[in-house]
Amino acid sequence: LCYEEGWNEIRKQQHRGQRNGSGGSSGEINDIPARYKLQVRPGFNASGAFDPSEYNDTGLFPGWDYEPTMPNAWVSPVLLLFYFVPEIRAAVLSSQRNEKSLASKSYEKTLIPELGFVFDQMESLSRYGLLYPSKGTRSFETKSFRPRISAWVPSNLLSFIATMPEAEQLQVLDGSPAAVDRPRRPESFFRFLAYQLDKELPLFSNTKSQEPASKLMDSLSGLSFLSSNQFIESKSSAPTQSLTRALTLDLNYDFFPPGMEKRPIRFGELLQHSLCRETRLRAWNNKSRAYETIVQRKIATSLPQILTFSCSCAGRKEEDGMWAWRTDHGNEPWLPEFVEVELLPDGNVEVTEWQQAADGSGEKFSAFRGKGSLPQEVSQMVSHASSKEKFRYRLDAVLSFVTDTSGEEVDHDDVLGHHVLHARVPLDYKRMLLKGQAEEARKLASSKSKKQSTTPEMDEVRNLVLSAGISEEEYEKRAEYAEQQLRLIDEKESANEWVLYNGFRVSKTVVEDARAYHVRWREPVLVIFQAVDENGSPIRNTPDVISESIPLPESVMIPRSLSTVSKGCNNDFAVTKGLTLLQEGRPMAFDAEFVSVQEEESMLTESGQKLVLRDTRHALGRISVFDCPTREVLIDDHVLPRERVVDFLTRFSGIVADDLDPSKASHRIVSTRSAYLQMRYLLEQGCIFVGHGLKQDFSTLNLVVPPHQILDTVEIFHQPGTRYISLRFLANYVLGRDMQQDTHDSVEDARAAYELYQKALQWKKEGVWEQRLRELYSYGDKTSWKLGVDTTTS
């Protein structure tokens, strides 16, 4: 925990810019606790063995799996800030299933559904956490068992944002010429996303299930300010006034005049100064025809339910604001857990902060008001506009920038550090997720005891899915585990839980850890307080945190074609017919092909090591699905990425430029969002996906599929502790035919995976499965896993 570092050690490091090996003591970059450090994900080729759940000790709350070397990776923790607002979560999740909006042409141009898909990923990962086999053992009784919570992928959302005209105009993303420094980019993006939500949510408002969503963010986070300008020398000049509205409060560090030595200040002082700002400067007075001193004031006249601070100091020099956060404050963190803000009748603002008494006798408070009274004219203006509110606020989240720990000095904007988030998770969220885990485990326990399928083939499919080895009794035990956790919440009246999100590394923590900024490697970016009553409960009526169960409509299975040559598709009839046959447990063979939208960028460091500045990034280029029982192709659509394709990867994907050109392609081309909805529909119908290497396909698609709906031949034809085998090698050895000699074809790949599954079934029925698998690996070792090698002479 970073708050356990010595509070006064910061004094030993004289310059904030010092790095590893440059002097200093405790609190330096070398002393970063492991859970704050950047955990590097294994490379693409090794991703099959990578399991983010090994870095998550919460059992409930998933982090994100998106490398900091990817563009706009700092967006991920900002998304969680919105997710943990119940009103935003409810409105955004409902938008992805709004049938009226799904049918509109503007649907593809809106950001909110994509955000809803990310929120759905978060909850699905937690909901399915008890359905995976236990690592190293199949017994639930082992103490090492814990829910396996993987990590969500925001790549589709980020691709959409990168192509939004509004994001380009406001210069909030990586690569924008006028973007702020990377440590502070979450601040501008938070404002951008907040305003975008208020702009789009009314389009998805469903009056039957929720209140009109117009200006939802403004109603929760909006502050009103009165700004006035007054010349001092010209007594006859009345102060001017204007009213403004903001969704965040920029903390203002101009606490002391230039040249004046800074003294330690309290957070309450800084907050009061930011809510009631006064600046003096020289300006031209048209009436006196001379330069005069003008006083500019900006004073809060209303308070929000959710108070969000832009800290405006991360990545900057110490004198630009970090000096305040580094204030030595005894044994208590400088950032308080509770503050109270009151808009006084005379127009002034008073801030009270509570801290734990040094002797442990309870809380003590300090009140802060402006340096002096406001001029009468200004006081009257502010008093007339002021709501004269008084709110007690509780700290709910802090987003921070952690400086780079690589030890390499590289002059590059994207390797300076990474962002982490401390969030107070409401108990209602924890209840919802635990209830979902229990329901899913009970559901699978029930399916184990009942033969729900109508054909022997469907029963055989269930015997080879990823969760096939878990018994009915074990599912029941897992459901009881989640239900026990639910009872503990109610019996102990537990407090809200603090969680530290650091990419896919997620850990439980405490509020003191969230409040600690005395360590030199952690810098504040966004801080969020929520208005609460004396008992610490939110004063507003929040919607119930429940899981949505409204299914997607069938219409998503026949999306609009983007091709101007071919508007329709020759298998629409097959799709319509296939939909009538869909039922839970029906096997669907699936394969996807990808193109590259970003090439790898790297450089050599002074030590001669390769440093990746930008990872290769892929996007969906084609999806193919065929119905296994009927052998009919259900879906075979090319997918147009939102971003420019830099490499069609034709050798591997079989895709050429004309295939994704709407003016030239004779087949159907669909959007990334349409392709996602098609797969999401099949998922919700309970279909079992048969394929080879599905983990990477689903990850790029941003789709969370539970293990009992995955039949992956890369796992079936695998011996523990050995390498995974390619589809082409398996088809050559097991099926006796060579495939993909020139290029890939996703329909052919899907069929091959299904035939491999059938061969595995045949060998199991004949009782030769273990023998055939040993022979396969022996042959692969002899040929070094290459095709066309003659082994008769070896």
PDB file of C-alpha atoms in Angstrom, residues 379-510:
ATOM      1  CA  SER A 379     -22.094  39.963  -3.136  1.00  0.00           C
ATOM      2  CA  GLN A 380     -25.602  40.967  -4.191  1.00  0.00           C
ATOM      3  CA  MET A 381     -25.155  39.566  -7.686  1.00  0.00           C
ATOM      4  CA  VAL A 382     -23.849  36.231  -6.406  1.00  0.00           C
ATOM      5  CA  SER A 383     -26.450  35.993  -3.632  1.00  0.00           C
ATOM      6  CA  HIS A 384     -29.242  36.573  -6.131  1.00  0.00           C
ATOM      7  CA  ALA A 385     -27.961  33.775  -8.409  1.00  0.00           C
ATOM      8  CA  SER A 386     -26.873  31.376  -5.647  1.00  0.00           C
ATOM      9  CA  SER A 387     -28.839  28.277  -4.640  1.00  0.00           C
ATOM     10  CA  LYS A 388     -27.406  28.657  -1.101  1.00  0.00           C
ATOM     11  CA  GLU A 389     -26.930  24.891  -0.880  1.00  0.00           C
ATOM     12  CA  LYS A 390     -24.944  22.926   1.640  1.00  0.00           C
ATOM     13  CA  PHE A 391     -23.689  19.426   0.770  1.00  0.00           C
ATOM     14  CA  ARG A 392     -21.523  16.917   2.575  1.00  0.00           C
ATOM     15  CA  TYR A 393     -19.348  15.021   0.101  1.00  0.00           C
ATOM     16  CA  ARG A 394     -17.631  11.636   0.360  1.00  0.00           C
ATOM     17  CA  LEU A 395     -14.611  10.570  -1.695  1.00  0.00           C
ATOM     18  CA  ASP A 396     -15.682   7.914  -4.235  1.00  0.00           C
ATOM     19  CA  ALA A 397     -12.918   7.634  -6.859  1.00  0.00           C
ATOM     20  CA  VAL A 398      -9.457   8.901  -7.760  1.00  0.00           C
ATOM     21  CA  LEU A 399      -7.733   8.436 -11.105  1.00  0.00           C
ATOM     22  CA  SER A 400      -3.956   8.756 -10.925  1.00  0.00           C
ATOM     23  CA  PHE A 401      -0.896   8.785 -13.162  1.00  0.00           C
ATOM     24  CA  VAL A 402       1.917   6.416 -12.138  1.00  0.00           C
ATOM     25  CA  THR A 403       5.320   7.350 -13.528  1.00  0.00           C
ATOM     26  CA  ASP A 404       7.248   4.895 -15.675  1.00  0.00           C
ATOM     27  CA  THR A 405       9.280   2.182 -13.918  1.00  0.00           C
ATOM     28  CA  SER A 406      11.293   0.826 -16.813  1.00  0.00           C
ATOM     29  CA  GLY A 407      14.515   2.563 -15.848  1.00  0.00           C
ATOM     30  CA  GLU A 408      15.079   3.565 -19.469  1.00  0.00           C
ATOM     31  CA  GLU A 409      15.134   7.258 -20.295  1.00  0.00           C
ATOM     32  CA  VAL A 410      13.164   7.506 -23.528  1.00  0.00           C
ATOM     33  CA  ASP A 411      12.004  10.794 -24.971  1.00  0.00           C
ATOM     34  CA  HIS A 412       8.592   9.571 -26.106  1.00  0.00           C
ATOM     35  CA  ASP A 413       5.165  10.781 -25.050  1.00  0.00           C
ATOM     36  CA  ASP A 414       3.658   7.333 -24.606  1.00  0.00           C
ATOM     37  CA  VAL A 415       6.182   5.670 -22.295  1.00  0.00           C
ATOM     38  CA  LEU A 416       6.208   8.121 -19.404  1.00  0.00           C
ATOM     39  CA  GLY A 417       3.794   6.128 -17.278  1.00  0.00           C
ATOM     40  CA  HIS A 418       0.301   4.694 -17.020  1.00  0.00           C
ATOM     41  CA  HIS A 419      -2.999   5.458 -15.314  1.00  0.00           C
ATOM     42  CA  VAL A 420      -4.640   3.608 -12.431  1.00  0.00           C
ATOM     43  CA  LEU A 421      -7.996   4.007 -10.728  1.00  0.00           C
ATOM     44  CA  HIS A 422      -9.113   3.690  -7.117  1.00  0.00           C
ATOM     45  CA  ALA A 423     -12.896   3.253  -6.947  1.00  0.00           C
ATOM     46  CA  ARG A 424     -15.323   2.834  -4.075  1.00  0.00           C
ATOM     47  CA  VAL A 425     -17.592   0.079  -5.431  1.00  0.00           C
ATOM     48  CA  PRO A 426     -21.198   0.458  -4.190  1.00  0.00           C
ATOM     49  CA  LEU A 427     -22.618  -2.551  -2.353  1.00  0.00           C
ATOM     50  CA  ASP A 428     -25.518  -2.665  -4.822  1.00  0.00           C
ATOM     51  CA  TYR A 429     -23.031  -3.450  -7.587  1.00  0.00           C
ATOM     52  CA  LYS A 430     -21.445  -6.199  -5.507  1.00  0.00           C
ATOM     53  CA  ARG A 431     -24.864  -7.709  -4.764  1.00  0.00           C
ATOM     54  CA  MET A 432     -25.806  -7.627  -8.440  1.00  0.00           C
ATOM     55  CA  LEU A 433     -22.595  -9.367  -9.537  1.00  0.00           C
ATOM     56  CA  LEU A 434     -22.751 -12.049  -6.828  1.00  0.00           C
ATOM     57  CA  LYS A 435     -26.406 -12.706  -7.623  1.00  0.00           C
ATOM     58  CA  GLY A 436     -25.475 -13.085 -11.297  1.00  0.00           C
ATOM     59  CA  GLN A 437     -22.714 -15.569 -10.463  1.00  0.00           C
ATOM     60  CA  ALA A 438     -25.080 -17.644  -8.340  1.00  0.00           C
ATOM     61  CA  GLU A 439     -27.782 -17.631 -11.033  1.00  0.00           C
ATOM     62  CA  GLU A 440     -25.387 -18.786 -13.759  1.00  0.00           C
ATOM     63  CA  ALA A 441     -23.976 -21.588 -11.595  1.00  0.00           C
ATOM     64  CA  ARG A 442     -27.494 -22.767 -10.640  1.00  0.00           C
ATOM     65  CA  LYS A 443     -28.542 -22.663 -14.277  1.00  0.00           C
ATOM     66  CA  LEU A 444     -25.677 -24.929 -15.370  1.00  0.00           C
ATOM     67  CA  ALA A 445     -26.253 -27.269 -12.433  1.00  0.00           C
ATOM     68  CA  SER A 446     -29.836 -27.629 -13.607  1.00  0.00           C
ATOM     69  CA  SER A 447     -28.781 -28.261 -17.219  1.00  0.00           C
ATOM     70  CA  LYS A 448     -26.442 -31.013 -16.025  1.00  0.00           C
ATOM     71  CA  SER A 449     -29.329 -32.823 -14.329  1.00  0.00           C
ATOM     72  CA  LYS A 450     -31.761 -32.442 -17.240  1.00  0.00           C
ATOM     73  CA  LYS A 451     -31.335 -33.435 -20.862  1.00  0.00           C
ATOM     74  CA  GLN A 452     -32.391 -30.195 -22.504  1.00  0.00           C
ATOM     75  CA  SER A 453     -31.192 -30.933 -26.043  1.00  0.00           C
ATOM     76  CA  THR A 454     -33.241 -32.818 -28.615  1.00  0.00           C
ATOM     77  CA  THR A 455     -30.464 -34.600 -30.520  1.00  0.00           C
ATOM     78  CA  PRO A 456     -27.581 -36.864 -29.449  1.00  0.00           C
ATOM     79  CA  GLU A 457     -25.183 -34.555 -31.306  1.00  0.00           C
ATOM     80  CA  MET A 458     -26.031 -31.625 -29.034  1.00  0.00           C
ATOM     81  CA  ASP A 459     -25.366 -33.802 -25.972  1.00  0.00           C
ATOM     82  CA  GLU A 460     -22.002 -34.776 -27.473  1.00  0.00           C
ATOM     83  CA  VAL A 461     -21.130 -31.114 -28.047  1.00  0.00           C
ATOM     84  CA  ARG A 462     -21.723 -30.328 -24.378  1.00  0.00           C
ATOM     85  CA  ASN A 463     -19.258 -33.036 -23.432  1.00  0.00           C
ATOM     86  CA  LEU A 464     -16.381 -31.191 -25.133  1.00  0.00           C
ATOM     87  CA  VAL A 465     -17.013 -27.554 -24.206  1.00  0.00           C
ATOM     88  CA  LEU A 466     -14.468 -25.804 -21.989  1.00  0.00           C
ATOM     89  CA  SER A 467     -16.518 -26.385 -18.830  1.00  0.00           C
ATOM     90  CA  ALA A 468     -17.410 -30.036 -19.575  1.00  0.00           C
ATOM     91  CA  GLY A 469     -15.442 -31.404 -16.615  1.00  0.00           C
ATOM     92  CA  ILE A 470     -17.471 -29.560 -13.964  1.00  0.00           C
ATOM     93  CA  SER A 471     -20.163 -31.690 -12.323  1.00  0.00           C
ATOM     94  CA  GLU A 472     -23.646 -30.738 -11.228  1.00  0.00           C
ATOM     95  CA  GLU A 473     -22.578 -30.965  -7.574  1.00  0.00           C
ATOM     96  CA  GLU A 474     -19.647 -28.648  -8.136  1.00  0.00           C
ATOM     97  CA  TYR A 475     -21.838 -26.038  -9.808  1.00  0.00           C
ATOM     98  CA  GLU A 476     -24.178 -26.244  -6.810  1.00  0.00           C
ATOM     99  CA  LYS A 477     -21.243 -25.644  -4.449  1.00  0.00           C
ATOM    100  CA  ARG A 478     -20.162 -22.644  -6.498  1.00  0.00           C
ATOM    101  CA  ALA A 479     -23.668 -21.189  -6.394  1.00  0.00           C
ATOM    102  CA  GLU A 480     -23.710 -21.686  -2.611  1.00  0.00           C
ATOM    103  CA  TYR A 481     -20.352 -19.888  -2.410  1.00  0.00           C
ATOM    104  CA  ALA A 482     -21.781 -16.798  -4.152  1.00  0.00           C
ATOM    105  CA  GLU A 483     -24.948 -16.905  -2.044  1.00  0.00           C
ATOM    106  CA  GLN A 484     -22.854 -17.103   1.117  1.00  0.00           C
ATOM    107  CA  GLN A 485     -20.981 -13.966   0.048  1.00  0.00           C
ATOM    108  CA  LEU A 486     -24.344 -12.255  -0.436  1.00  0.00           C
ATOM    109  CA  ARG A 487     -25.454 -13.202   3.077  1.00  0.00           C
ATOM    110  CA  LEU A 488     -22.219 -11.889   4.559  1.00  0.00           C
ATOM    111  CA  ILE A 489     -22.866  -8.489   2.990  1.00  0.00           C
ATOM    112  CA  ASP A 490     -26.259  -8.224   4.678  1.00  0.00           C
ATOM    113  CA  GLU A 491     -25.281  -9.806   8.003  1.00  0.00           C
ATOM    114  CA  LYS A 492     -22.170  -7.693   8.557  1.00  0.00           C
ATOM    115  CA  GLU A 493     -23.622  -4.534   6.986  1.00  0.00           C
ATOM    116  CA  SER A 494     -20.378  -4.236   5.071  1.00  0.00           C
ATOM    117  CA  ALA A 495     -19.110  -0.882   3.894  1.00  0.00           C
ATOM    118  CA  ASN A 496     -18.540  -0.134   0.248  1.00  0.00           C
ATOM    119  CA  GLU A 497     -15.386  -1.813  -1.015  1.00  0.00           C
ATOM    120  CA  TRP A 498     -12.369   0.016  -2.443  1.00  0.00           C
ATOM    121  CA  VAL A 499     -10.742  -1.526  -5.513  1.00  0.00           C
ATOM    122  CA  LEU A 500      -7.518  -0.598  -7.320  1.00  0.00           C
ATOM    123  CA  TYR A 501      -7.689  -1.007 -11.114  1.00  0.00           C
ATOM    124  CA  ASN A 502      -4.318  -1.187 -12.863  1.00  0.00           C
ATOM    125  CA  GLY A 503      -5.059  -2.660 -16.288  1.00  0.00           C
ATOM    126  CA  PHE A 504      -5.883  -6.338 -15.856  1.00  0.00           C
ATOM    127  CA  ARG A 505      -4.240  -6.260 -12.401  1.00  0.00           C
ATOM    128  CA  VAL A 506      -7.123  -5.645  -9.974  1.00  0.00           C
ATOM    129  CA  SER A 507      -6.837  -5.767  -6.183  1.00  0.00           C
ATOM    130  CA  LYS A 508      -8.769  -4.877  -3.069  1.00  0.00           C
ATOM    131  CA  THR A 509      -7.547  -1.869  -1.134  1.00  0.00           C
ATOM    132  CA  VAL A 510      -8.613   0.719   1.454  1.00  0.00           C
TER     133      VAL A 510
END
